[in-house]
Every structure is written in C-alpha cells, then in structure tokens.
Short mmCIF file of N, CA, C and O in Angstrom, two decimals:
data_model
loop_
_atom_site.label_atom_id
_atom_site.label_comp_id
_atom_site.label_asym_id
_atom_site.label_seq_id
_atom_site.Cartn_x
_atom_site.Cartn_y
_atom_site.Cartn_z
N MET A 1 -7.11 -14.59 -20.33
CA MET A 1 -5.80 -13.95 -20.46
C MET A 1 -5.57 -12.89 -19.39
O MET A 1 -4.46 -12.52 -19.11
N GLY A 2 -6.64 -12.37 -18.79
CA GLY A 2 -6.51 -11.33 -17.77
C GLY A 2 -5.72 -11.81 -16.57
O GLY A 2 -4.94 -11.06 -15.98
N PHE A 3 -5.92 -13.06 -16.18
CA PHE A 3 -5.24 -13.61 -15.02
C PHE A 3 -3.73 -13.63 -15.24
O PHE A 3 -2.95 -13.25 -14.38
N PHE A 4 -3.29 -14.11 -16.40
CA PHE A 4 -1.86 -14.21 -16.69
C PHE A 4 -1.22 -12.83 -16.81
O PHE A 4 -0.09 -12.62 -16.39
N LYS A 5 -1.96 -11.89 -17.39
CA LYS A 5 -1.44 -10.52 -17.51
C LYS A 5 -1.26 -9.91 -16.12
O LYS A 5 -0.24 -9.28 -15.83
N GLU A 6 -2.24 -10.13 -15.26
CA GLU A 6 -2.17 -9.62 -13.89
C GLU A 6 -1.01 -10.26 -13.14
O GLU A 6 -0.27 -9.60 -12.40
N PHE A 7 -0.82 -11.58 -13.32
CA PHE A 7 0.29 -12.27 -12.67
C PHE A 7 1.62 -11.74 -13.17
O PHE A 7 2.56 -11.54 -12.38
N LYS A 8 1.73 -11.48 -14.47
CA LYS A 8 2.98 -10.96 -15.04
C LYS A 8 3.30 -9.61 -14.45
O LYS A 8 4.44 -9.33 -14.09
N GLU A 9 2.28 -8.75 -14.32
CA GLU A 9 2.50 -7.43 -13.73
C GLU A 9 2.96 -7.56 -12.28
O GLU A 9 3.86 -6.84 -11.83
N PHE A 10 2.36 -8.49 -11.55
CA PHE A 10 2.75 -8.72 -10.16
C PHE A 10 4.19 -9.22 -10.07
O PHE A 10 4.98 -8.74 -9.26
N ALA A 11 4.54 -10.18 -10.91
CA ALA A 11 5.86 -10.80 -10.85
C ALA A 11 6.96 -9.84 -11.27
O ALA A 11 8.11 -9.98 -10.85
N MET A 12 6.63 -8.86 -12.09
CA MET A 12 7.65 -7.94 -12.59
C MET A 12 7.79 -6.69 -11.73
O MET A 12 8.61 -5.83 -12.02
N LYS A 13 7.03 -6.59 -10.65
CA LYS A 13 7.18 -5.46 -9.75
C LYS A 13 8.54 -5.55 -9.08
O LYS A 13 9.09 -6.63 -8.87
N GLY A 14 9.06 -4.42 -8.68
CA GLY A 14 10.38 -4.37 -8.05
C GLY A 14 10.46 -5.17 -6.77
O GLY A 14 11.46 -5.82 -6.51
N ASN A 15 9.43 -5.16 -5.96
CA ASN A 15 9.49 -5.85 -4.67
C ASN A 15 9.66 -7.35 -4.85
O ASN A 15 10.41 -7.99 -4.13
N VAL A 16 8.95 -7.93 -5.81
CA VAL A 16 9.04 -9.37 -6.03
C VAL A 16 10.43 -9.73 -6.55
O VAL A 16 11.04 -10.71 -6.11
N MET A 17 10.95 -8.94 -7.46
CA MET A 17 12.28 -9.22 -8.01
C MET A 17 13.35 -9.06 -6.93
O MET A 17 14.27 -9.87 -6.83
N ASP A 18 13.22 -8.01 -6.10
CA ASP A 18 14.17 -7.82 -5.01
C ASP A 18 14.12 -9.00 -4.04
O ASP A 18 15.15 -9.46 -3.56
N MET A 19 12.92 -9.46 -3.76
CA MET A 19 12.77 -10.60 -2.85
C MET A 19 13.41 -11.86 -3.44
O MET A 19 14.08 -12.61 -2.74
N ALA A 20 13.23 -12.07 -4.74
CA ALA A 20 13.82 -13.24 -5.39
C ALA A 20 15.34 -13.19 -5.30
O ALA A 20 15.98 -14.20 -4.98
N VAL A 21 15.91 -12.03 -5.57
CA VAL A 21 17.36 -11.89 -5.47
C VAL A 21 17.80 -12.13 -4.03
O VAL A 21 18.80 -12.81 -3.77
N GLY A 22 17.04 -11.60 -3.06
CA GLY A 22 17.37 -11.80 -1.65
C GLY A 22 17.35 -13.26 -1.25
O GLY A 22 18.22 -13.72 -0.50
N VAL A 23 16.38 -14.01 -1.76
CA VAL A 23 16.29 -15.43 -1.43
C VAL A 23 17.48 -16.18 -2.01
O VAL A 23 18.09 -17.03 -1.33
N ILE A 24 17.84 -15.87 -3.23
CA ILE A 24 18.97 -16.56 -3.88
C ILE A 24 20.28 -16.24 -3.16
O ILE A 24 21.07 -17.14 -2.84
N VAL A 25 20.50 -14.95 -2.90
CA VAL A 25 21.73 -14.56 -2.20
C VAL A 25 21.73 -15.12 -0.78
O VAL A 25 22.76 -15.58 -0.28
N GLY A 26 20.57 -15.11 -0.12
CA GLY A 26 20.46 -15.66 1.22
C GLY A 26 20.79 -17.15 1.26
O GLY A 26 21.45 -17.63 2.19
N GLY A 27 20.33 -17.88 0.25
CA GLY A 27 20.65 -19.31 0.17
C GLY A 27 22.14 -19.54 0.01
O GLY A 27 22.71 -20.42 0.67
N ALA A 28 22.77 -18.76 -0.85
CA ALA A 28 24.21 -18.89 -1.05
C ALA A 28 24.97 -18.50 0.22
O ALA A 28 25.93 -19.17 0.62
N PHE A 29 24.51 -17.43 0.87
CA PHE A 29 25.17 -17.00 2.10
C PHE A 29 24.97 -18.04 3.19
O PHE A 29 25.88 -18.28 4.00
N GLY A 30 23.82 -18.67 3.21
CA GLY A 30 23.55 -19.72 4.19
C GLY A 30 24.54 -20.87 4.06
O GLY A 30 25.00 -21.43 5.06
N LYS A 31 24.87 -21.22 2.83
CA LYS A 31 25.86 -22.29 2.62
C LYS A 31 27.23 -21.88 3.14
O LYS A 31 27.96 -22.70 3.71
N ILE A 32 27.58 -20.62 2.93
CA ILE A 32 28.89 -20.13 3.40
C ILE A 32 28.94 -20.17 4.93
O ILE A 32 29.91 -20.66 5.52
N VAL A 33 27.88 -19.69 5.57
CA VAL A 33 27.87 -19.67 7.03
C VAL A 33 27.83 -21.09 7.59
O VAL A 33 28.50 -21.40 8.57
N THR A 34 27.06 -21.98 6.95
CA THR A 34 27.01 -23.37 7.39
C THR A 34 28.39 -24.01 7.29
O THR A 34 28.82 -24.74 8.19
N SER A 35 29.10 -23.73 6.20
CA SER A 35 30.46 -24.26 6.05
C SER A 35 31.38 -23.68 7.11
O SER A 35 32.22 -24.39 7.67
N LEU A 36 31.23 -22.39 7.41
CA LEU A 36 32.04 -21.77 8.45
C LEU A 36 31.81 -22.47 9.79
O LEU A 36 32.76 -22.79 10.50
N VAL A 37 30.55 -22.73 10.10
CA VAL A 37 30.22 -23.38 11.37
C VAL A 37 30.72 -24.81 11.39
O VAL A 37 31.42 -25.23 12.32
N ASP A 38 30.37 -25.59 10.35
CA ASP A 38 30.69 -27.02 10.34
C ASP A 38 32.18 -27.31 10.15
O ASP A 38 32.72 -28.22 10.78
N ASP A 39 32.83 -26.55 9.27
CA ASP A 39 34.20 -26.88 8.88
C ASP A 39 35.28 -26.10 9.61
O ASP A 39 36.43 -26.51 9.63
N VAL A 40 34.91 -24.94 10.20
CA VAL A 40 35.92 -24.12 10.86
C VAL A 40 35.67 -24.03 12.37
O VAL A 40 36.54 -24.37 13.17
N LEU A 41 34.49 -23.59 12.74
CA LEU A 41 34.24 -23.32 14.16
C LEU A 41 34.02 -24.58 14.99
O LEU A 41 34.55 -24.70 16.10
N MET A 42 33.22 -25.52 14.49
CA MET A 42 32.90 -26.71 15.29
C MET A 42 34.13 -27.57 15.57
O MET A 42 34.27 -28.09 16.69
N PRO A 43 35.07 -27.76 14.64
CA PRO A 43 36.28 -28.51 15.02
C PRO A 43 37.08 -27.81 16.12
O PRO A 43 37.62 -28.47 17.01
N ILE A 44 37.12 -26.48 16.07
CA ILE A 44 37.83 -25.75 17.12
C ILE A 44 37.11 -25.91 18.46
O ILE A 44 37.73 -26.17 19.49
N ILE A 45 35.78 -25.77 18.43
CA ILE A 45 34.99 -25.95 19.67
C ILE A 45 35.13 -27.37 20.18
O ILE A 45 35.27 -27.60 21.38
N GLY A 46 35.12 -28.35 19.27
CA GLY A 46 35.32 -29.75 19.68
C GLY A 46 36.67 -29.97 20.32
O GLY A 46 36.79 -30.71 21.29
N MET A 47 37.70 -29.31 19.77
CA MET A 47 39.04 -29.45 20.33
C MET A 47 39.10 -28.81 21.72
O MET A 47 39.69 -29.37 22.65
N LEU A 48 38.45 -27.65 21.88
CA LEU A 48 38.46 -26.97 23.18
C LEU A 48 37.66 -27.73 24.23
O LEU A 48 37.96 -27.64 25.42
N THR A 49 36.64 -28.47 23.81
CA THR A 49 35.82 -29.22 24.76
C THR A 49 36.29 -30.66 24.92
O THR A 49 35.58 -31.48 25.51
N GLY A 50 37.44 -30.98 24.40
CA GLY A 50 37.99 -32.31 24.58
C GLY A 50 37.45 -33.33 23.60
O GLY A 50 37.41 -34.52 23.91
N GLY A 51 37.02 -32.90 22.45
CA GLY A 51 36.55 -33.82 21.42
C GLY A 51 35.15 -34.34 21.62
O GLY A 51 34.79 -35.37 21.05
N ILE A 52 34.35 -33.64 22.40
CA ILE A 52 32.97 -34.08 22.62
C ILE A 52 32.17 -33.87 21.35
O ILE A 52 32.18 -32.80 20.76
N ASP A 53 31.50 -34.93 20.91
CA ASP A 53 30.63 -34.84 19.74
C ASP A 53 29.20 -34.98 20.22
O ASP A 53 28.74 -36.08 20.52
N LEU A 54 28.51 -33.87 20.29
CA LEU A 54 27.15 -33.89 20.81
C LEU A 54 26.17 -34.59 19.88
O LEU A 54 25.17 -35.15 20.33
N SER A 55 26.46 -34.57 18.59
CA SER A 55 25.49 -35.11 17.63
C SER A 55 25.28 -36.62 17.79
O SER A 55 24.27 -37.15 17.35
N GLY A 56 26.21 -37.31 18.45
CA GLY A 56 26.08 -38.75 18.63
C GLY A 56 25.32 -39.16 19.88
O GLY A 56 25.04 -40.34 20.08
N LEU A 57 24.95 -38.20 20.73
CA LEU A 57 24.24 -38.54 21.96
C LEU A 57 22.80 -38.91 21.65
O LEU A 57 22.12 -38.22 20.89
N GLU A 58 22.37 -40.03 22.23
CA GLU A 58 21.00 -40.47 21.99
C GLU A 58 20.54 -41.34 23.15
O GLU A 58 21.34 -41.82 23.94
N TYR A 59 19.24 -41.49 23.23
CA TYR A 59 18.65 -42.34 24.27
C TYR A 59 17.69 -43.30 23.59
O TYR A 59 16.75 -42.87 22.91
N LYS A 60 17.93 -44.59 23.76
CA LYS A 60 17.07 -45.59 23.15
C LYS A 60 16.01 -46.03 24.16
O LYS A 60 16.33 -46.47 25.26
N MET A 61 14.78 -45.87 23.74
CA MET A 61 13.67 -46.30 24.60
C MET A 61 13.26 -47.70 24.16
O MET A 61 13.01 -47.94 22.98
N MET A 62 13.20 -48.58 25.11
CA MET A 62 12.82 -49.96 24.82
C MET A 62 11.47 -50.26 25.45
O MET A 62 11.17 -49.81 26.55
N LEU A 63 10.68 -51.04 24.75
CA LEU A 63 9.41 -51.50 25.29
C LEU A 63 9.69 -52.72 26.16
O LEU A 63 10.61 -53.50 25.89
N PRO A 64 8.94 -52.88 27.20
CA PRO A 64 9.20 -54.04 28.08
C PRO A 64 9.02 -55.36 27.34
O PRO A 64 8.27 -55.46 26.37
N ALA A 65 9.72 -56.33 27.82
CA ALA A 65 9.67 -57.67 27.21
C ALA A 65 8.30 -58.30 27.44
O ALA A 65 7.66 -58.08 28.45
N VAL A 66 7.91 -59.07 26.44
CA VAL A 66 6.64 -59.79 26.55
C VAL A 66 6.95 -61.24 26.90
O VAL A 66 7.77 -61.90 26.24
N ASP A 67 6.34 -61.77 27.93
CA ASP A 67 6.52 -63.16 28.36
C ASP A 67 7.97 -63.51 28.61
O ASP A 67 8.45 -64.57 28.20
N GLY A 68 8.74 -62.60 29.23
CA GLY A 68 10.11 -62.91 29.62
C GLY A 68 11.12 -62.90 28.50
O GLY A 68 12.27 -63.25 28.70
N GLY A 69 10.75 -62.52 27.29
CA GLY A 69 11.69 -62.47 26.17
C GLY A 69 12.54 -61.20 26.22
O GLY A 69 12.60 -60.50 27.21
N GLU A 70 13.21 -60.94 25.13
CA GLU A 70 14.06 -59.76 25.05
C GLU A 70 13.19 -58.51 24.88
O GLU A 70 12.11 -58.58 24.29
N PRO A 71 13.70 -57.37 25.38
CA PRO A 71 12.93 -56.14 25.21
C PRO A 71 12.75 -55.81 23.73
O PRO A 71 13.61 -56.09 22.90
N ILE A 72 11.63 -55.21 23.42
CA ILE A 72 11.32 -54.84 22.04
C ILE A 72 11.90 -53.44 21.79
O ILE A 72 11.76 -52.54 22.62
N ALA A 73 12.57 -53.30 20.67
CA ALA A 73 13.16 -52.00 20.33
C ALA A 73 12.07 -50.96 20.18
O ALA A 73 11.03 -51.22 19.60
N GLY A 74 12.33 -49.79 20.71
CA GLY A 74 11.37 -48.70 20.63
C GLY A 74 11.94 -47.57 19.81
O GLY A 74 12.64 -47.79 18.82
N ALA A 75 11.69 -46.39 20.25
CA ALA A 75 12.16 -45.19 19.55
C ALA A 75 13.51 -44.75 20.09
O ALA A 75 13.90 -45.08 21.21
N THR A 76 14.22 -43.99 19.28
CA THR A 76 15.51 -43.43 19.69
C THR A 76 15.39 -41.92 19.73
O THR A 76 15.04 -41.30 18.72
N LEU A 77 15.68 -41.35 20.88
CA LEU A 77 15.68 -39.89 21.02
C LEU A 77 17.09 -39.40 20.77
O LEU A 77 18.01 -39.69 21.53
N LYS A 78 17.27 -38.64 19.71
CA LYS A 78 18.59 -38.12 19.37
C LYS A 78 18.71 -36.69 19.90
O LYS A 78 18.72 -35.73 19.15
N TYR A 79 18.81 -36.59 21.22
CA TYR A 79 18.87 -35.28 21.84
C TYR A 79 20.19 -34.57 21.56
O TYR A 79 20.27 -33.35 21.58
N GLY A 80 21.24 -35.30 21.26
CA GLY A 80 22.53 -34.69 20.93
C GLY A 80 22.46 -33.90 19.64
O GLY A 80 23.02 -32.81 19.53
N ALA A 81 21.78 -34.46 18.63
CA ALA A 81 21.63 -33.74 17.36
C ALA A 81 20.84 -32.47 17.57
O ALA A 81 21.12 -31.44 16.95
N PHE A 82 19.84 -32.52 18.45
CA PHE A 82 19.04 -31.33 18.76
C PHE A 82 19.90 -30.25 19.40
O PHE A 82 19.86 -29.09 19.01
N ILE A 83 20.72 -30.65 20.38
CA ILE A 83 21.62 -29.68 21.04
C ILE A 83 22.61 -29.12 20.03
O ILE A 83 22.90 -27.92 20.01
N GLN A 84 23.14 -29.97 19.16
CA GLN A 84 24.09 -29.53 18.13
C GLN A 84 23.44 -28.51 17.20
O GLN A 84 24.04 -27.51 16.84
N ASN A 85 22.18 -28.75 16.81
CA ASN A 85 21.48 -27.81 15.94
C ASN A 85 21.22 -26.48 16.63
O ASN A 85 21.26 -25.43 15.98
N ILE A 86 20.97 -26.51 17.94
CA ILE A 86 20.79 -25.26 18.68
C ILE A 86 22.10 -24.46 18.68
O ILE A 86 22.11 -23.24 18.45
N ILE A 87 23.21 -25.15 18.92
CA ILE A 87 24.52 -24.48 18.92
C ILE A 87 24.81 -23.92 17.53
O ILE A 87 25.26 -22.77 17.39
N ASP A 88 24.54 -24.71 16.49
CA ASP A 88 24.74 -24.23 15.11
C ASP A 88 23.91 -22.99 14.85
O ASP A 88 24.39 -22.02 14.25
N PHE A 89 22.64 -23.01 15.28
CA PHE A 89 21.77 -21.86 15.07
C PHE A 89 22.33 -20.62 15.75
O PHE A 89 22.34 -19.54 15.17
N LEU A 90 22.79 -20.76 16.99
CA LEU A 90 23.31 -19.60 17.72
C LEU A 90 24.54 -19.03 17.03
O LEU A 90 24.69 -17.81 16.92
N ILE A 91 25.41 -19.89 16.54
CA ILE A 91 26.61 -19.42 15.85
C ILE A 91 26.22 -18.75 14.53
O ILE A 91 26.74 -17.67 14.20
N ILE A 92 25.31 -19.35 13.78
CA ILE A 92 24.87 -18.76 12.50
C ILE A 92 24.18 -17.42 12.75
O ILE A 92 24.43 -16.44 12.05
N ALA A 93 23.32 -17.36 13.76
CA ALA A 93 22.63 -16.10 14.07
C ALA A 93 23.63 -15.02 14.45
O ALA A 93 23.49 -13.86 14.05
N PHE A 94 24.67 -15.38 15.20
CA PHE A 94 25.69 -14.41 15.58
C PHE A 94 26.46 -13.92 14.35
O PHE A 94 26.73 -12.72 14.22
N CYS A 95 26.80 -14.84 13.44
CA CYS A 95 27.50 -14.45 12.21
C CYS A 95 26.64 -13.51 11.36
O CYS A 95 27.14 -12.51 10.83
N ILE A 96 25.37 -13.81 11.24
CA ILE A 96 24.47 -12.95 10.46
C ILE A 96 24.35 -11.59 11.15
O ILE A 96 24.34 -10.55 10.48
N PHE A 97 24.27 -11.57 12.48
CA PHE A 97 24.22 -10.31 13.21
C PHE A 97 25.44 -9.46 12.90
O PHE A 97 25.34 -8.26 12.63
N LEU A 98 26.63 -10.08 12.94
CA LEU A 98 27.86 -9.34 12.64
C LEU A 98 27.86 -8.82 11.21
O LEU A 98 28.30 -7.69 10.95
N MET A 99 27.37 -9.64 10.27
CA MET A 99 27.33 -9.20 8.88
C MET A 99 26.38 -8.02 8.70
O MET A 99 26.71 -7.03 8.04
N ILE A 100 25.20 -8.09 9.31
CA ILE A 100 24.23 -7.00 9.18
C ILE A 100 24.78 -5.74 9.85
O ILE A 100 24.62 -4.63 9.32
N LYS A 101 25.44 -5.91 10.97
CA LYS A 101 26.03 -4.75 11.65
C LYS A 101 27.08 -4.10 10.77
O LYS A 101 27.14 -2.86 10.66
N ALA A 102 27.92 -4.90 10.11
CA ALA A 102 28.93 -4.35 9.21
C ALA A 102 28.28 -3.66 8.01
O ALA A 102 28.73 -2.58 7.59
N MET A 103 27.23 -4.28 7.46
CA MET A 103 26.55 -3.67 6.31
C MET A 103 25.90 -2.34 6.71
O MET A 103 25.93 -1.38 5.94
N ASN A 104 25.33 -2.28 7.91
CA ASN A 104 24.72 -1.03 8.38
C ASN A 104 25.77 0.06 8.55
O ASN A 104 25.50 1.22 8.26
N LYS A 105 26.96 -0.31 9.00
CA LYS A 105 28.02 0.68 9.14
C LYS A 105 28.44 1.20 7.77
O LYS A 105 28.72 2.39 7.61
N LEU A 106 28.53 0.31 6.80
CA LEU A 106 28.95 0.73 5.47
C LEU A 106 27.91 1.60 4.77
O LEU A 106 28.26 2.51 4.01
N THR A 107 26.65 1.31 5.02
CA THR A 107 25.60 2.04 4.31
C THR A 107 25.01 3.17 5.13
O THR A 107 24.09 3.83 4.65
N ALA A 108 25.50 3.39 6.34
CA ALA A 108 24.94 4.46 7.18
C ALA A 108 25.20 5.80 6.52
O ALA A 108 26.30 6.11 6.08
N LYS A 109 24.15 6.58 6.46
CA LYS A 109 24.28 7.91 5.88
C LYS A 109 24.78 8.86 6.96
O LYS A 109 24.30 8.84 8.09
N LYS A 110 25.73 9.65 6.59
CA LYS A 110 26.22 10.64 7.54
C LYS A 110 25.14 11.69 7.74
O LYS A 110 24.52 12.15 6.78
N GLU A 111 24.95 12.02 8.99
CA GLU A 111 23.95 13.04 9.26
C GLU A 111 24.47 14.37 8.74
O GLU A 111 25.56 14.81 9.10
N GLU A 112 23.66 14.94 7.89
CA GLU A 112 24.06 16.21 7.30
C GLU A 112 23.81 17.33 8.28
O GLU A 112 22.80 17.36 8.98
N GLU A 113 24.77 18.25 8.33
CA GLU A 113 24.58 19.41 9.18
C GLU A 113 23.56 20.31 8.51
O GLU A 113 23.55 20.47 7.29
N PRO A 114 22.69 20.92 9.32
CA PRO A 114 21.69 21.79 8.71
C PRO A 114 22.37 22.99 8.03
O PRO A 114 23.33 23.55 8.55
N ALA A 115 21.86 23.31 6.88
CA ALA A 115 22.44 24.43 6.12
C ALA A 115 22.12 25.72 6.85
O ALA A 115 21.05 25.88 7.43
N PRO A 116 23.07 26.65 6.84
CA PRO A 116 22.79 27.92 7.51
C PRO A 116 21.65 28.65 6.80
O PRO A 116 21.46 28.52 5.60
N ALA A 117 20.90 29.39 7.60
CA ALA A 117 19.76 30.12 7.03
C ALA A 117 20.29 31.13 6.02
O ALA A 117 21.29 31.80 6.26
N PRO A 118 19.62 31.25 4.90
CA PRO A 118 20.09 32.21 3.89
C PRO A 118 19.93 33.65 4.40
O PRO A 118 19.06 33.95 5.21
N GLU A 119 20.83 34.49 3.94
CA GLU A 119 20.78 35.92 4.32
C GLU A 119 19.49 36.53 3.80
O GLU A 119 19.15 36.35 2.63
N PRO A 120 18.73 37.24 4.66
CA PRO A 120 17.49 37.85 4.17
C PRO A 120 17.77 38.91 3.11
O PRO A 120 18.78 39.62 3.15
N SER A 121 16.85 38.99 2.16
CA SER A 121 17.01 39.98 1.09
C SER A 121 16.74 41.38 1.64
O SER A 121 16.28 41.56 2.77
N ALA A 122 17.04 42.39 0.82
CA ALA A 122 16.84 43.78 1.23
C ALA A 122 15.36 44.03 1.53
O ALA A 122 15.03 44.75 2.49
N GLU A 123 14.48 43.44 0.74
CA GLU A 123 13.04 43.62 0.97
C GLU A 123 12.63 43.04 2.31
O GLU A 123 11.85 43.64 3.06
N GLU A 124 13.14 41.85 2.63
CA GLU A 124 12.80 41.21 3.89
C GLU A 124 13.30 42.04 5.07
O GLU A 124 12.64 42.17 6.09
N LYS A 125 14.53 42.59 4.95
CA LYS A 125 15.07 43.44 6.01
C LYS A 125 14.19 44.66 6.21
O LYS A 125 13.87 45.04 7.34
N LEU A 126 13.79 45.29 5.10
CA LEU A 126 12.94 46.48 5.16
C LEU A 126 11.59 46.14 5.80
O LEU A 126 11.10 46.87 6.67
N LEU A 127 10.98 45.03 5.39
CA LEU A 127 9.71 44.61 5.97
C LEU A 127 9.85 44.32 7.47
O LEU A 127 8.96 44.62 8.26
N GLY A 128 10.98 43.73 7.86
CA GLY A 128 11.23 43.48 9.27
C GLY A 128 11.33 44.76 10.07
O GLY A 128 10.81 44.87 11.18
N GLU A 129 12.00 45.78 9.49
CA GLU A 129 12.11 47.07 10.17
C GLU A 129 10.74 47.72 10.31
O GLU A 129 10.41 48.28 11.36
N ILE A 130 9.93 47.65 9.25
CA ILE A 130 8.57 48.22 9.29
C ILE A 130 7.75 47.52 10.37
O ILE A 130 7.03 48.15 11.16
N ARG A 131 7.85 46.20 10.44
CA ARG A 131 7.12 45.44 11.44
C ARG A 131 7.53 45.87 12.85
O ARG A 131 6.68 46.08 13.73
N ASP A 132 8.83 46.05 13.07
CA ASP A 132 9.31 46.46 14.38
C ASP A 132 8.80 47.86 14.74
O ASP A 132 8.42 48.11 15.89
N ILE A 133 8.77 48.77 13.77
CA ILE A 133 8.27 50.14 14.01
C ILE A 133 6.79 50.09 14.37
O ILE A 133 6.34 50.76 15.30
N LEU A 134 6.02 49.26 13.65
CA LEU A 134 4.58 49.15 13.92
C LEU A 134 4.33 48.54 15.29
O LEU A 134 3.35 48.89 15.97
N LYS A 135 5.17 47.63 15.73
CA LYS A 135 5.01 47.03 17.05
C LYS A 135 5.22 48.07 18.14
O LYS A 135 4.57 48.02 19.17
N LYS A 136 6.14 49.00 17.93
CA LYS A 136 6.43 50.05 18.92
C LYS A 136 5.25 51.00 19.09
O LYS A 136 5.05 51.55 20.15
N LYS A 137 4.49 51.22 18.04
CA LYS A 137 3.37 52.18 18.10
C LYS A 137 2.21 51.59 18.72
O LYS A 137 1.54 50.99 19.16
#
C-alpha cells in the first residue's frame, strides 16, 4: 500500500495538477491554432500564391525494369507535405509567440516605485548628532 499512497501524494501535488491542466488547455488551443492555419490563413496564402498546393508535390522513385519489362514501383517521396508542415509549424509558432507576448503584457507587474525612507525618530536624530560630535573630537 505504500507505493499507491506515495503515488497519490505525487499526483495530488500542485505541479502535477497544473501540468495536467496545461496539457489539456494546450491541446484545445492547438486545435484552435490548427484550424486558424488550415481554414483561414492557408486559403489566403494559396490565393496569394496563385493556388499552389504544396501538399500534393511528390516524387515517385521507380526501380529499373527487369529483363526489359515495365519499371517496378518504388517509394514515393512526399516532399510537398513536408514543406507544408514546415510552413504550418512556422505559422503556429508565430501565433503562439503572439499569444504569449499578449499574456505577458497582461500579467506584467508594474514596477513599484521604492517607498521613501521613513523619517528618523527623535532618538535616531539625537544619536546621529552625538555621532557627529564624537567624529569631530
């Protein structure tokens, strides 16, 4: 039973719960950003680039024919999908950067001005005068 009790204590710590909430919210936010990229930004970018669809670009590698027959089908390199994923990543990373920048602005603490030094008490003033007199002697 010690193992389960220890695991329960670990799982109920604030850091683990905060991380769980972060993962869930991050997943939901990821869907929103993916939809923004796929459904809003990419059609606009496609329109500006003349309707180029990078995801369909591919290169088919064929093996040479054996005994004069037809070439044997090989692998297909889908380099267009790779380029499309890089573009998606850059757009998503930029959106997340903007969101974090906005959150930092909202949560930034205003630098507090240092409080003025309190007025010395009568005893402190008297002790200061005594110190100055002793320095003169």
